[in-house]
């Protein structure tokens, strides 16, 4: 019940295309859902996050869509660029516990 | 400092040896976390510190793993009698007390146990 399942494992998108990564969770107590971006040799960096009281959050080219009834959330990267090539992790947590439960990661490659 | 720092950046050790990994959080961040990232895997929570105490150490995989934090700042993760399955990247993160979900990660220590 603590798992967060992420798909796909890898993704190849053409420059200018839309990248979509999906995550699903079981624990309905989760109330914070961040996405992290990780470049090789670096630690993960917080990209965007959402709480379950909203269905969508947009920051620049990055959008989180959240479906509370389906217990799913997804990251959309619009106008994908080669510089977006990285590994993306979804995560979930219960507020104030300090414990992030991460998905398995998606390696994104954006081809020029 | 400007960000979370970790040392060493790489560590190669022999099976059975003890290792110590260090984390220096962002100044003013009272919460500190350790995660483990195995090859091709997601991040696995190990332990969380609030100040010098560890309210949640549920992710430590065995009693060979321990961590401490002193002075509410630097933390050390110790792995005793290392095994090959301990090979991974060990990541440290920190956050403000009131914003535990907003965690800032260091670059990690890459541990290889031969």
Short mmCIF file of C-alpha atoms in Angstrom, two decimals:
data_model
loop_
_atom_site.label_atom_id
_atom_site.label_comp_id
_atom_site.label_asym_id
_atom_site.label_seq_id
_atom_site.Cartn_x
_atom_site.Cartn_y
_atom_site.Cartn_z
CA UNK A 1 0.00 0.00 0.00
CA UNK A 2 3.03 2.25 0.31
CA UNK A 3 4.01 1.77 -3.32
CA UNK A 4 3.94 4.30 -6.10
CA UNK A 5 3.95 2.73 -9.56
CA UNK A 6 5.44 4.73 -12.41
CA UNK A 7 5.32 4.19 -16.16
CA UNK A 8 6.81 4.05 -18.70
CA UNK A 9 10.30 3.02 -17.64
CA UNK A 10 11.76 4.88 -20.61
CA UNK A 11 10.45 7.35 -23.15
CA UNK A 12 11.76 8.81 -26.40
CA UNK A 13 10.15 11.97 -27.71
CA UNK A 14 10.95 14.25 -30.61
CA UNK A 15 11.87 17.86 -29.91
CA UNK A 16 8.69 19.91 -29.65
CA UNK A 17 6.56 16.92 -28.71
CA UNK A 18 4.67 16.19 -25.51
CA UNK A 19 6.19 13.86 -22.92
CA UNK A 20 3.73 12.10 -20.61
CA UNK A 21 4.70 10.09 -17.51
CA UNK A 22 2.13 8.37 -15.34
CA UNK A 23 2.02 7.34 -11.70
CA UNK A 24 -0.48 5.43 -9.58
CA UNK A 25 -0.77 5.00 -5.83
CA UNK A 26 -2.85 2.98 -3.37
CA UNK A 27 -2.61 4.80 -0.05
CA UNK A 28 -5.44 7.34 0.12
CA UNK A 29 -3.67 9.06 3.03
CA UNK A 30 -1.09 10.49 0.62
CA UNK A 31 -1.71 14.22 0.26
CA UNK A 32 1.35 15.57 -1.50
CA UNK A 33 2.58 14.50 -4.93
CA UNK A 34 5.86 15.95 -6.21
CA UNK A 35 7.83 15.29 -9.37
CA UNK A 36 11.61 15.29 -9.32
CA UNK A 37 14.06 15.66 -12.21
CA UNK A 38 17.47 14.02 -12.01
CA UNK A 39 20.43 14.51 -14.34
CA UNK A 40 23.27 11.96 -14.42
CA UNK A 41 25.61 12.35 -11.46
CA UNK A 42 23.32 14.82 -9.71
CA UNK A 43 20.77 14.58 -6.94
CA UNK A 44 17.06 14.85 -7.76
CA UNK A 45 15.64 18.37 -7.98
CA UNK A 46 12.03 19.27 -7.22
CA UNK A 47 10.26 20.17 -10.46
CA UNK A 48 6.60 20.66 -9.58
CA UNK A 49 4.17 19.36 -6.96
CA UNK A 50 0.43 19.10 -6.38
CA UNK A 51 -1.97 18.48 -3.51
CA UNK A 52 -5.22 16.52 -4.02
CA UNK A 53 -7.52 19.53 -3.67
CA UNK A 54 -6.73 20.56 -7.26
CA UNK A 55 -6.91 18.54 -10.48
CA UNK A 56 -4.18 20.33 -12.41
CA UNK A 57 -1.16 22.50 -11.79
CA UNK A 58 0.91 24.18 -14.47
CA UNK A 59 4.35 25.73 -14.22
CA UNK A 60 5.78 26.83 -17.53
CA UNK A 61 5.99 23.82 -19.84
CA UNK A 62 5.34 21.36 -16.98
CA UNK A 63 1.83 20.32 -15.94
CA UNK A 64 0.64 17.83 -13.32
CA UNK A 65 -2.76 16.27 -13.86
CA UNK A 66 -4.29 14.63 -10.80
CA UNK A 67 -7.20 12.18 -10.70
CA UNK A 68 -8.13 11.55 -7.09
CA UNK A 69 -10.83 8.95 -7.78
CA UNK A 70 -8.50 6.89 -9.95
CA UNK A 71 -5.55 7.45 -7.59
CA UNK A 72 -3.41 8.50 -10.52
CA UNK A 73 -1.34 11.52 -11.44
CA UNK A 74 0.76 12.38 -14.44
CA UNK A 75 3.44 14.79 -15.62
CA UNK A 76 3.09 16.44 -19.02
CA UNK A 77 6.08 18.21 -20.55
CA UNK A 78 4.94 20.41 -23.40
CA UNK A 79 7.26 21.44 -26.24
CA UNK A 80 9.87 18.96 -25.00
CA UNK A 81 13.48 20.05 -25.48
CA UNK A 82 16.76 18.09 -25.60
CA UNK A 83 17.69 19.78 -22.29
CA UNK A 84 14.71 18.00 -20.70
CA UNK A 85 16.47 14.66 -21.22
CA UNK A 86 16.79 13.30 -17.70
CA UNK A 87 15.25 10.78 -15.30
CA UNK A 88 11.94 11.81 -13.79
CA UNK A 89 10.58 10.47 -10.52
CA UNK A 90 7.11 10.83 -9.13
CA UNK A 91 6.65 10.62 -5.39
CA UNK A 92 3.96 10.73 -2.74
CA UNK A 93 3.90 11.56 0.93
CA UNK A 94 1.67 12.19 3.89
CA UNK A 95 2.03 15.76 5.12
CA UNK A 96 4.55 16.35 7.88
CA UNK A 97 5.87 12.79 7.96
CA UNK A 98 8.99 13.73 6.04
CA UNK A 99 8.89 10.47 4.14
CA UNK A 100 8.70 10.56 0.34
CA UNK A 101 7.71 7.34 -1.43
CA UNK A 102 9.21 7.38 -4.92
CA UNK A 103 8.23 5.71 -8.15
CA UNK A 104 10.80 3.69 -10.09
CA UNK A 105 11.71 6.52 -12.43
CA UNK A 106 11.33 7.26 -16.15
CA UNK A 107 14.30 7.97 -18.36
CA UNK A 108 13.32 10.57 -20.92
CA UNK A 109 15.27 11.18 -24.09
CA UNK A 110 14.27 14.11 -26.28
CA UNK A 111 15.68 13.79 -29.79
CA UNK A 112 16.66 16.98 -31.63
CA UNK B 1 26.25 26.58 2.27
CA UNK B 2 24.25 27.11 -0.86
CA UNK B 3 23.09 23.53 -1.13
CA UNK B 4 23.25 20.12 0.51
CA UNK B 5 26.75 18.73 0.38
CA UNK B 6 27.79 15.12 0.77
CA UNK B 7 31.15 13.45 1.18
CA UNK B 8 32.83 11.49 -0.12
CA UNK B 9 31.37 11.70 -3.62
CA UNK B 10 32.60 8.18 -4.34
CA UNK B 11 33.62 5.36 -2.03
CA UNK B 12 35.00 1.96 -2.93
CA UNK B 13 35.35 -0.51 -0.09
CA UNK B 14 35.86 -4.19 0.48
CA UNK B 15 33.13 -6.48 1.73
CA UNK B 16 33.12 -6.58 5.51
CA UNK B 17 34.56 -3.11 6.04
CA UNK B 18 32.70 -0.27 7.75
CA UNK B 19 31.96 2.99 5.91
CA UNK B 20 30.82 6.45 7.01
CA UNK B 21 28.96 8.80 4.73
CA UNK B 22 28.57 12.45 5.61
CA UNK B 23 25.83 14.98 4.88
CA UNK B 24 25.92 18.71 5.44
CA UNK B 25 22.41 20.18 5.05
CA UNK B 26 21.37 23.61 3.89
CA UNK B 27 21.92 26.18 6.63
CA UNK B 28 18.74 26.67 8.65
CA UNK B 29 17.16 23.38 7.56
CA UNK B 30 16.27 21.46 10.68
CA UNK B 31 14.93 18.35 8.94
CA UNK B 32 17.33 15.90 7.26
CA UNK B 33 16.66 12.70 5.32
CA UNK B 34 18.67 9.80 3.96
CA UNK B 35 17.60 7.85 0.87
CA UNK B 36 19.21 5.02 -1.08
CA UNK B 37 19.11 4.74 -4.87
CA UNK B 38 20.10 1.37 -6.28
CA UNK B 39 21.01 1.03 -9.96
CA UNK B 40 17.95 1.59 -12.10
CA UNK B 41 15.69 1.88 -9.09
CA UNK B 42 13.76 4.64 -7.43
CA UNK B 43 14.77 6.25 -4.21
CA UNK B 44 14.22 4.27 -1.03
CA UNK B 45 13.65 6.16 2.23
CA UNK B 46 16.05 5.23 5.02
CA UNK B 47 15.71 7.66 7.94
CA UNK B 48 14.47 11.13 8.86
CA UNK B 49 15.91 13.51 11.46
CA UNK B 50 14.18 16.43 13.08
CA UNK B 51 16.95 18.25 14.87
CA UNK B 52 19.12 15.56 16.44
CA UNK B 53 16.36 13.01 16.94
CA UNK B 54 15.13 10.44 14.43
CA UNK B 55 11.33 10.13 14.59
CA UNK B 56 11.32 7.73 11.64
CA UNK B 57 14.07 5.21 11.03
CA UNK B 58 11.74 2.65 9.49
CA UNK B 59 13.65 2.43 6.22
CA UNK B 60 16.99 1.28 7.61
CA UNK B 61 17.39 -2.15 5.96
CA UNK B 62 19.24 -3.91 8.78
CA UNK B 63 20.99 -3.31 12.08
CA UNK B 64 24.23 -2.83 10.12
CA UNK B 65 22.90 0.60 9.17
CA UNK B 66 22.86 3.48 11.63
CA UNK B 67 22.79 7.24 11.44
CA UNK B 68 23.33 10.11 13.78
CA UNK B 69 23.06 13.84 13.68
CA UNK B 70 24.84 16.22 16.01
CA UNK B 71 24.33 19.91 16.65
CA UNK B 72 21.24 19.86 14.49
CA UNK B 73 23.44 20.03 11.40
CA UNK B 74 25.82 17.43 9.99
CA UNK B 75 24.65 13.83 9.77
CA UNK B 76 26.63 10.63 9.35
CA UNK B 77 25.26 7.39 7.91
CA UNK B 78 27.32 4.38 8.97
CA UNK B 79 27.20 0.98 7.33
CA UNK B 80 28.96 -1.76 9.27
CA UNK B 81 30.30 -4.99 7.75
CA UNK B 82 29.38 -3.84 4.24
CA UNK B 83 27.90 -6.34 1.80
CA UNK B 84 27.86 -6.20 -2.00
CA UNK B 85 24.12 -5.49 -1.97
CA UNK B 86 24.87 -2.25 -0.11
CA UNK B 87 26.35 -0.86 -3.34
CA UNK B 88 24.16 2.12 -4.29
CA UNK B 89 24.00 5.88 -4.32
CA UNK B 90 23.20 7.26 -0.90
CA UNK B 91 21.37 10.57 -1.09
CA UNK B 92 20.83 13.09 1.64
CA UNK B 93 18.14 15.78 1.61
CA UNK B 94 17.15 18.59 3.92
CA UNK B 95 14.11 20.79 4.43
CA UNK B 96 12.66 23.43 6.67
CA UNK B 97 10.74 22.02 9.63
CA UNK B 98 7.41 23.39 8.46
CA UNK B 99 7.85 22.30 4.84
CA UNK B 100 8.99 18.72 5.16
CA UNK B 101 7.71 17.79 1.71
CA UNK B 102 9.95 20.32 -0.02
CA UNK B 103 13.20 18.42 0.16
CA UNK B 104 16.46 19.55 -1.38
CA UNK B 105 18.84 16.78 -2.33
CA UNK B 106 22.60 16.60 -2.31
CA UNK B 107 24.60 15.01 -5.16
CA UNK B 108 24.91 11.69 -3.34
CA UNK B 109 27.71 9.32 -2.37
CA UNK B 110 28.30 6.46 -4.79
CA UNK B 111 29.24 3.41 -2.74
CA UNK B 112 30.75 0.34 -4.36
CA UNK B 113 31.37 -2.72 -2.23
CA UNK B 114 33.77 -5.19 -3.83
#
